Short mmCIF file of C-alpha atoms and ligand atoms in Angstrom, two decimals:
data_model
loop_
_atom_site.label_atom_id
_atom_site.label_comp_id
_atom_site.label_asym_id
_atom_site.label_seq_id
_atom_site.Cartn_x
_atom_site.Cartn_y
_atom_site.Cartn_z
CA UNK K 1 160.45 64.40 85.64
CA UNK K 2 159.39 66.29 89.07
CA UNK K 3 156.18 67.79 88.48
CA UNK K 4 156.52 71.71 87.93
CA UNK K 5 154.10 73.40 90.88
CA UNK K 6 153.67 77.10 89.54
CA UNK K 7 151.83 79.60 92.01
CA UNK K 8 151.13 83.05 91.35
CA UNK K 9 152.02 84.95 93.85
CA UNK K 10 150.66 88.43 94.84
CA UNK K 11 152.13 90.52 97.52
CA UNK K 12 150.85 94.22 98.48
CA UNK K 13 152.42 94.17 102.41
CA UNK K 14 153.25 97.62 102.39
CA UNK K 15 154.20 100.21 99.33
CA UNK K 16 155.11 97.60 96.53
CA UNK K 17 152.19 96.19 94.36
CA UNK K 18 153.72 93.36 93.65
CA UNK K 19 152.96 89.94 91.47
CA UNK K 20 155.29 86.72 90.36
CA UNK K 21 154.99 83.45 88.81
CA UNK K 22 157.57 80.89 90.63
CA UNK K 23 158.20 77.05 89.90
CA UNK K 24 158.42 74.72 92.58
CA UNK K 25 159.76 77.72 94.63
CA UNK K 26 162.96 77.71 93.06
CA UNK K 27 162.47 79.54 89.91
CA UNK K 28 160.80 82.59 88.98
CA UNK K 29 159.09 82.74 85.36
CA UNK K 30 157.98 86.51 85.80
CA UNK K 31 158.35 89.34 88.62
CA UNK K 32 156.51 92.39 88.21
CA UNK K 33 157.10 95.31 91.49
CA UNK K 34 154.87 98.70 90.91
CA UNK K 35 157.02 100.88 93.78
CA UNK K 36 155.14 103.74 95.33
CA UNK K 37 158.28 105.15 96.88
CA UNK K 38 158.49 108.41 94.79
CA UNK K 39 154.73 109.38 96.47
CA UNK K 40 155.43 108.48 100.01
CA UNK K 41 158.41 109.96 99.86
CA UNK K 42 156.83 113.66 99.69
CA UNK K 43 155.56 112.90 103.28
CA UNK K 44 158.76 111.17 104.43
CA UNK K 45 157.57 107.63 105.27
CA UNK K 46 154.42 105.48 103.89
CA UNK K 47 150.67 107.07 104.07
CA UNK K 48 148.78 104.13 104.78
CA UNK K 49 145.72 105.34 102.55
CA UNK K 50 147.78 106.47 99.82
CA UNK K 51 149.51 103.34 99.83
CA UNK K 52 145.84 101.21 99.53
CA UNK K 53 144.47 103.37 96.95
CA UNK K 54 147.32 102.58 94.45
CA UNK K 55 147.48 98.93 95.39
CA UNK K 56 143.83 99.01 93.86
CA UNK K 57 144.59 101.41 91.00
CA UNK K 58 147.74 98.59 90.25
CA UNK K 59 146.50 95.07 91.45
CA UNK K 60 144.92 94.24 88.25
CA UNK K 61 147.83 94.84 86.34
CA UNK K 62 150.24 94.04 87.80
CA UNK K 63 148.95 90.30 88.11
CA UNK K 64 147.92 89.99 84.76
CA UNK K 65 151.16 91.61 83.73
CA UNK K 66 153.48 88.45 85.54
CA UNK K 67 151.06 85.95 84.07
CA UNK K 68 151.52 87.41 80.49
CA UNK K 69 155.51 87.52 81.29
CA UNK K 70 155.25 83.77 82.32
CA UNK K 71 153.10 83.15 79.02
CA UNK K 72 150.57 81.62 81.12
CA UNK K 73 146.71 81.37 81.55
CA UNK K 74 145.14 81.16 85.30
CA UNK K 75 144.25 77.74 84.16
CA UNK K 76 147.88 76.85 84.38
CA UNK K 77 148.55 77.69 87.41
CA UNK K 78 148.50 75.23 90.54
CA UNK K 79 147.76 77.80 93.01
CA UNK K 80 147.23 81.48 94.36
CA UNK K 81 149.81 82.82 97.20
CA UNK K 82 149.15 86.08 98.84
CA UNK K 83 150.97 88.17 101.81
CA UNK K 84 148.10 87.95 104.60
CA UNK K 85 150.43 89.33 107.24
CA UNK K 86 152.04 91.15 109.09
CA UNK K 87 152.21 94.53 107.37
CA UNK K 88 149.50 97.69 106.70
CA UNK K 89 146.00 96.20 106.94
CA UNK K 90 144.85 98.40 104.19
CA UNK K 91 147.29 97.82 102.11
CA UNK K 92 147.13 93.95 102.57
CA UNK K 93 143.43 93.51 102.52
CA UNK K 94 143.95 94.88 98.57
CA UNK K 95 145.82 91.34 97.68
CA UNK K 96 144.19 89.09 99.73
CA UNK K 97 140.85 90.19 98.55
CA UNK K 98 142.08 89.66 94.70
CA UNK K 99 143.81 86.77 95.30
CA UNK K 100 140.55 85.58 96.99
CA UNK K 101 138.25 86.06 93.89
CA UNK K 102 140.78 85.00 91.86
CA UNK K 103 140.86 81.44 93.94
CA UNK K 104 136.99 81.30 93.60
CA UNK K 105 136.81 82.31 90.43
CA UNK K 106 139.45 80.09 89.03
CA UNK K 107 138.76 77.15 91.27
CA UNK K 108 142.75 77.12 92.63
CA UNK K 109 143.50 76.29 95.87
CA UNK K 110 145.00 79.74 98.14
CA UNK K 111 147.89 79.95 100.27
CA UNK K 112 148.46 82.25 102.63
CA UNK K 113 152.18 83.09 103.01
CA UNK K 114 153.54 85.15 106.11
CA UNK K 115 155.68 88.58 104.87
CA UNK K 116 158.58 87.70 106.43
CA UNK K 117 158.82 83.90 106.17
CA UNK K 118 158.39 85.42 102.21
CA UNK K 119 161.72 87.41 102.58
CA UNK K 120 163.33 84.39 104.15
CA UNK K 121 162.64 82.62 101.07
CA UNK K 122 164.46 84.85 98.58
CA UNK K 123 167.22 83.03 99.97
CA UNK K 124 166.10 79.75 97.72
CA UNK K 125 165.79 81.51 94.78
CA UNK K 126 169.24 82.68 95.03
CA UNK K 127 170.78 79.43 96.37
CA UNK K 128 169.06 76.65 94.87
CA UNK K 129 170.70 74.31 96.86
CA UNK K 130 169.92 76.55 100.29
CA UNK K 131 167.94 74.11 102.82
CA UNK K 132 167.21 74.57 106.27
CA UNK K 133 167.87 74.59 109.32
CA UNK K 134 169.74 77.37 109.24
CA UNK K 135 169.53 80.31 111.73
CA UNK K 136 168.57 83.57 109.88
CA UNK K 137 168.70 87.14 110.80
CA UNK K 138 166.11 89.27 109.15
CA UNK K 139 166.13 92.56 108.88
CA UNK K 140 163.53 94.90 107.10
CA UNK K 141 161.74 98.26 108.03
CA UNK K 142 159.49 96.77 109.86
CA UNK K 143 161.15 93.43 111.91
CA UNK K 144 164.83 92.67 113.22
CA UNK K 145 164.57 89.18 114.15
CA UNK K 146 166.96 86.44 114.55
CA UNK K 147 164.85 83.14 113.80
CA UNK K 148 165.62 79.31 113.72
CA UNK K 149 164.08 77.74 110.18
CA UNK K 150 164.16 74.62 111.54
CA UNK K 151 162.68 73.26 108.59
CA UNK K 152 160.59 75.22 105.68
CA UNK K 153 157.41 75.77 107.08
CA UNK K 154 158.94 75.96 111.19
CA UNK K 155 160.29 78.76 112.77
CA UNK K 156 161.58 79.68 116.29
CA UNK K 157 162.06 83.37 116.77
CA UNK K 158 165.30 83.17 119.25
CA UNK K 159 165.70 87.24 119.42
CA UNK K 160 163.79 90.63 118.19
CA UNK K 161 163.81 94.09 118.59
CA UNK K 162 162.52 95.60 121.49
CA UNK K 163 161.79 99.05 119.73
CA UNK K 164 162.68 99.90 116.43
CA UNK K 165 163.12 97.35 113.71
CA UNK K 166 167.05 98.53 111.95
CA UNK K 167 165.47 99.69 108.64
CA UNK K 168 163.53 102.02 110.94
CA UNK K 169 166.63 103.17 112.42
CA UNK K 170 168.64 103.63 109.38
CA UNK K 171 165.62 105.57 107.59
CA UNK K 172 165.18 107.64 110.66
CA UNK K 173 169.06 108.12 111.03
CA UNK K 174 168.81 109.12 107.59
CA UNK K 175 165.76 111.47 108.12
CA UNK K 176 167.77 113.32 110.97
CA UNK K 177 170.60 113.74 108.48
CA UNK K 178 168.30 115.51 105.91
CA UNK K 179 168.28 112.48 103.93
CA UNK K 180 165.45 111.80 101.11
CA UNK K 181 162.72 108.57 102.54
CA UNK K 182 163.93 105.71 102.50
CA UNK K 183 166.88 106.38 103.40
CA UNK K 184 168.45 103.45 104.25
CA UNK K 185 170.51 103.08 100.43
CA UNK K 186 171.82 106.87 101.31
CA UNK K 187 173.18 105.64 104.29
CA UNK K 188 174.87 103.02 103.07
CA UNK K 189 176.13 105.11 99.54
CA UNK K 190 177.28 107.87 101.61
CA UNK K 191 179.25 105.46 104.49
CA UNK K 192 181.14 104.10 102.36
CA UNK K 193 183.25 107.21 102.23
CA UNK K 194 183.25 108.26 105.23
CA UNK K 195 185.36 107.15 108.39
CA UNK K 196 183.60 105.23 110.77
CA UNK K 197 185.74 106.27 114.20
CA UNK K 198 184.82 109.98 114.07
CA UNK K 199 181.62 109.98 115.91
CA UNK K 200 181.46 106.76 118.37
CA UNK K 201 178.04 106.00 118.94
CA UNK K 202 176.67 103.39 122.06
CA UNK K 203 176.04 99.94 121.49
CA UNK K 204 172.74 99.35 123.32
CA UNK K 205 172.14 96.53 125.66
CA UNK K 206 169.18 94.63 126.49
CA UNK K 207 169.60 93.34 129.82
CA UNK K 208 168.98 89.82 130.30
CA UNK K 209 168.27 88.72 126.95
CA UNK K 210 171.84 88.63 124.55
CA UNK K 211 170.00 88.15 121.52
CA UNK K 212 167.67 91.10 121.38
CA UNK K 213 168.27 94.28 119.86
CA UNK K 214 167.59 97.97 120.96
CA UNK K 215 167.88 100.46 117.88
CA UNK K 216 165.83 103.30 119.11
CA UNK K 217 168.82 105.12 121.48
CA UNK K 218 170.97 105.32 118.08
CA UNK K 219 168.53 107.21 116.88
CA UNK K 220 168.53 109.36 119.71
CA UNK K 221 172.45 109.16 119.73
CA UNK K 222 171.90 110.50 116.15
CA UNK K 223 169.91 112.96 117.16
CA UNK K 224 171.87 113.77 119.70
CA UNK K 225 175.57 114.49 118.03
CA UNK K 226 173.37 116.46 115.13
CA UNK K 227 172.01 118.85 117.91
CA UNK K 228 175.25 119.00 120.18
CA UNK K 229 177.25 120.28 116.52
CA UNK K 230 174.68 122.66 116.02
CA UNK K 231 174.59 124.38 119.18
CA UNK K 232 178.69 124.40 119.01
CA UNK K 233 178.50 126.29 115.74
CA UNK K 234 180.17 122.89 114.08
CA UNK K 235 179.64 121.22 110.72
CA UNK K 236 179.10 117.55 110.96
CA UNK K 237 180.85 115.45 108.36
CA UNK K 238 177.61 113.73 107.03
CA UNK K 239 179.51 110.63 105.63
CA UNK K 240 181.42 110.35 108.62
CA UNK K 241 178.28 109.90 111.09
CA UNK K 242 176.73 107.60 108.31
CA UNK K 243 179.72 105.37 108.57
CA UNK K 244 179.79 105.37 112.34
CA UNK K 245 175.97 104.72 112.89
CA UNK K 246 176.14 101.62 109.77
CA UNK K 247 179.28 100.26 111.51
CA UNK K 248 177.71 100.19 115.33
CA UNK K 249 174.16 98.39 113.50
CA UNK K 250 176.95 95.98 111.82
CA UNK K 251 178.70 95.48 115.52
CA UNK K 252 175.04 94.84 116.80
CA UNK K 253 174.13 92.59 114.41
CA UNK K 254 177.07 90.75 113.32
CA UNK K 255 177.59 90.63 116.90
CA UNK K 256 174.49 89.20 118.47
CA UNK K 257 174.37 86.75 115.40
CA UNK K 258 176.89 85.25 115.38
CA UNK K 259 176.64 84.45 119.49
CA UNK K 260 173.56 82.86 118.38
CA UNK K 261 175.30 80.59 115.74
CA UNK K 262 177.52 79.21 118.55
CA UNK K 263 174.70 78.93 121.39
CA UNK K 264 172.76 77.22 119.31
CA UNK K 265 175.40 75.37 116.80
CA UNK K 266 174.20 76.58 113.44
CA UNK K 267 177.08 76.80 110.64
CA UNK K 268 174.76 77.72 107.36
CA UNK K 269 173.53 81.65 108.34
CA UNK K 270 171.29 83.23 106.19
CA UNK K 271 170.80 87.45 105.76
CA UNK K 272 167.39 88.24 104.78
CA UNK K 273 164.73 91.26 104.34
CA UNK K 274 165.31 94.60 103.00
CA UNK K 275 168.46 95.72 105.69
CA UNK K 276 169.97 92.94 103.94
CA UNK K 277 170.66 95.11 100.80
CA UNK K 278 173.32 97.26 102.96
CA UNK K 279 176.23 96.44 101.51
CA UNK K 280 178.51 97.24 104.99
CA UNK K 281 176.40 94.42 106.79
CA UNK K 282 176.57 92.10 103.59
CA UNK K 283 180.40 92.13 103.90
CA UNK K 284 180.92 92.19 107.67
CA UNK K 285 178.44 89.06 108.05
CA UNK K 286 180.69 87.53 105.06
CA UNK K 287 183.85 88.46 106.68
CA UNK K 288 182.20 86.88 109.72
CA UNK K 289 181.14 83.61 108.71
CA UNK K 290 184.25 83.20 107.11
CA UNK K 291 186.09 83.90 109.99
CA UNK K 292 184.58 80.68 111.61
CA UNK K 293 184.05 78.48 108.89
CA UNK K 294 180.21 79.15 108.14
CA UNK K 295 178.44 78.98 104.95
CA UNK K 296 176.65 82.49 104.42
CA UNK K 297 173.75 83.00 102.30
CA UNK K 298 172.17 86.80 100.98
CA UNK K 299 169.65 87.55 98.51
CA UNK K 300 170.64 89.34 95.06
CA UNK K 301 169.96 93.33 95.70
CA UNK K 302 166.68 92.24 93.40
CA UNK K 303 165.27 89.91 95.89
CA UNK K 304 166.22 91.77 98.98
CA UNK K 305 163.31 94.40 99.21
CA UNK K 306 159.88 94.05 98.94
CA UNK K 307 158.60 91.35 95.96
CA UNK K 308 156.10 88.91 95.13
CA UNK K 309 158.53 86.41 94.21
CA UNK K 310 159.96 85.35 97.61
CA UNK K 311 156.32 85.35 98.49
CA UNK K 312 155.89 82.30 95.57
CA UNK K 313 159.25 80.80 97.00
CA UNK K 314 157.63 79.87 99.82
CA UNK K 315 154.16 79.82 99.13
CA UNK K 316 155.93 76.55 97.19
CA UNK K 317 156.48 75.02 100.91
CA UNK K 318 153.14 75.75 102.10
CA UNK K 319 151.95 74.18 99.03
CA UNK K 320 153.97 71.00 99.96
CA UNK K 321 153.34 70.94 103.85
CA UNK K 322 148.80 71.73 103.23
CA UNK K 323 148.69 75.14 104.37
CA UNK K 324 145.68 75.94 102.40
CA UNK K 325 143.38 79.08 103.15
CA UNK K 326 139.32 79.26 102.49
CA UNK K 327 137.62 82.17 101.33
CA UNK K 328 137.48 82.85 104.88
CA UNK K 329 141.30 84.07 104.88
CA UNK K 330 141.62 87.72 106.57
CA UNK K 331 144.56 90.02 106.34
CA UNK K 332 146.38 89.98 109.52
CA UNK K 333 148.42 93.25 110.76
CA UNK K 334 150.98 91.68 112.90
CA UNK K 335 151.81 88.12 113.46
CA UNK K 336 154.44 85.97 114.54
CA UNK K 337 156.64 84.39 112.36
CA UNK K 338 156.03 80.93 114.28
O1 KG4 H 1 161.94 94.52 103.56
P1 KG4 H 1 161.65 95.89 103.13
O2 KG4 H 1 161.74 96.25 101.67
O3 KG4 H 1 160.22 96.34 103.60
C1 KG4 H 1 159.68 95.89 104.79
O4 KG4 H 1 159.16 94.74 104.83
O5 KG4 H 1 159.80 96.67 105.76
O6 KG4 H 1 162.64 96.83 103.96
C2 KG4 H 1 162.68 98.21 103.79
C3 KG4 H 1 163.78 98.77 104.66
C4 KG4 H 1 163.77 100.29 104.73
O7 KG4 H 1 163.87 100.69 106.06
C5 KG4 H 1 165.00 100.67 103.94
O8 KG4 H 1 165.61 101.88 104.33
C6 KG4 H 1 165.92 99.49 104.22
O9 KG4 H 1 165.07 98.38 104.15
N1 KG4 H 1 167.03 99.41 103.25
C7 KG4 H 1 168.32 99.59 103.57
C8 KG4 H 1 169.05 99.48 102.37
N2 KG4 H 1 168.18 99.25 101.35
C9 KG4 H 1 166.93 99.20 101.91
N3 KG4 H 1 168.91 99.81 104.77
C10 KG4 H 1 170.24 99.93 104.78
N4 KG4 H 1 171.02 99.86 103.67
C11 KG4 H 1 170.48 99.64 102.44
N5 KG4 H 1 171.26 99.55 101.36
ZN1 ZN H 2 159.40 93.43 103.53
#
């Protein structure tokens, strides 16, 4: 019988205290997520300090919380994996600092596991039979990257934002439309109602490079049709510029993605990262692949925002390829996927 590698997990990236036993990065034994979204959203987008404080106030029991749910002692446990970076250094020194007195204390090897290779790896929770390569788009509030996983542990970033990552655009999209933080879901609930053709908004362009995006002039373009209707004396039909902004990100997406598939001859495509929840871009990219014969792969809604468990998926592959950490590890604010 394959031996069964179980890692704790512990991710604290941004708002989400979060902690998860997974099995050889397939299979998750417990998930616990403390959300601190009903706090930020008084001040309409995460307060960095707020956001450490609580991952202190909620480390402790959170992780002994999934290791109860998994019925397990530390002693069990093969490993520690924590979210170094990228993300709010306050907020990530919190886990890495527990997870690194929980490796000395317990005498566990640690493994550091990169936020967004960690949303990647929802995917193989979902899809146990999901290997790479396969060309990925991931989309969350803080990154919009298409990436290469040429194999578990190797990436090659092919195209990224230039400004604003697409969660940020849909929350502040939302924010302009009076919309609660984050608004991303409202978005989404309230497009699907409303007709997309009513407000035509511009599909930005990056010159010279096909497969980055520009979100930030939607915004704007947002902005823009808001303040125009306002100055008119006209009522804007809120659902209507909801579905119009959700179906140009879908055009941009979809489109640039799938150009990518064929440049660089991927058929499995993968949808990762919180974005990936929007349930216009879950179909379109469906309705895509399909189109052409791809296989297309998308988290559960569960595993599509921020968790610890993706971060054990892969923590899993880390495991496997040696990428151990000392108790020299340091949180990292932004890194590179590669
Ligand atoms: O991956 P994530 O949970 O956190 C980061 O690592 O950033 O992504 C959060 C982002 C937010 O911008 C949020 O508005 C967006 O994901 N989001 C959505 C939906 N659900 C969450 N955007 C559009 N449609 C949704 N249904
Ligand atoms: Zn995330």
């Amino acid at each position: 019988m394959e031996k069964e590698v179980k890692i704790l997990a512990i991710e604290s990236s941004c708002d989400e205290t979060a902690a998860s036993v997974v099995v050889n990065g397939r299979k998750i034994w417990s998930s616990i997520v403390a959300s601190q979204v009903e706090e930020h959203r008084k001040y309409g987008g995460v307060v960095p300090e707020i956001a450490s404080r609580r991952h202190c106030e909620n480390i402790c029991w959170v992780a002994d919380g999934a290791m109860q749910e998994a019925n397990l002692t530390f002693e069990d446990l093969d490993a520690i994996a924590v979210t170094y970076a990228p993300g709010l250094i306050g907020a990530l020194l919190v886990g890495v600092n527990y997870a690194k007195g929980l490796s000395l204390a317990t005498g566990k090897p640690l493994i550091p596991v990169h936020h967004i290779r960690g949303h990647i790896a929802a995917n193989y929770i979902a899809h146990p039979d999901l290997e790479p390569p396969f060309l990925c788009m991931v989309a969350s509030g803080g990154h919009s990257h298409i990436v290469e996983v040429l194999d578990y542990t190797h990436f090659r970033v092919i195209g990224c934002t230039r400004d604003d990552a697409a969660g940020e655009a849909f929350d502040k999209a939302a924010r302009a439309m009076g919309y609660p933080y984050p608004g991303g879901v409202f978005i989404d609930k309230a497009a699907q109602t409303g007709n997309p053709k009513t407000y035509p908004l511009p599909h930005p362009k990056v010159d010279g490079s096909p497969y980055d995006f520009s979100f930030s002039g939607l915004k704007t373009a947002v902005l823009n049709t808001l303040n125009h209707a306002a100055q008119k004396g006209e009522t804007i039909i809120k659902e209507d510029l909801c579905a119009s902004f959700q179906q140009t990100v879908c055009d941009l997406i979809a489109g640039k993605l799938m150009l990518a598939a064929e440049e660089f001859g991927y058929k499995k495509i993968v949808f990762a990262g919180g974005v990936s929840a929007n349930s216009g871009l879950r179909a379109r990219l469906t309705a895509e692949c399909q189109k052409r014969g791809y296989e297309f792969f998308v988290p559960p809604l569960s595993l599509c925002g921020d968790n610890a468990a993706m971060i054990g998926a892969q923590a899993y592959y880390e495991y496997l390829a040696g990428n151990f950490a000392g108790a020299d590890l340091n949180a990292v604010a932004s890194k590179n996927i590669e």
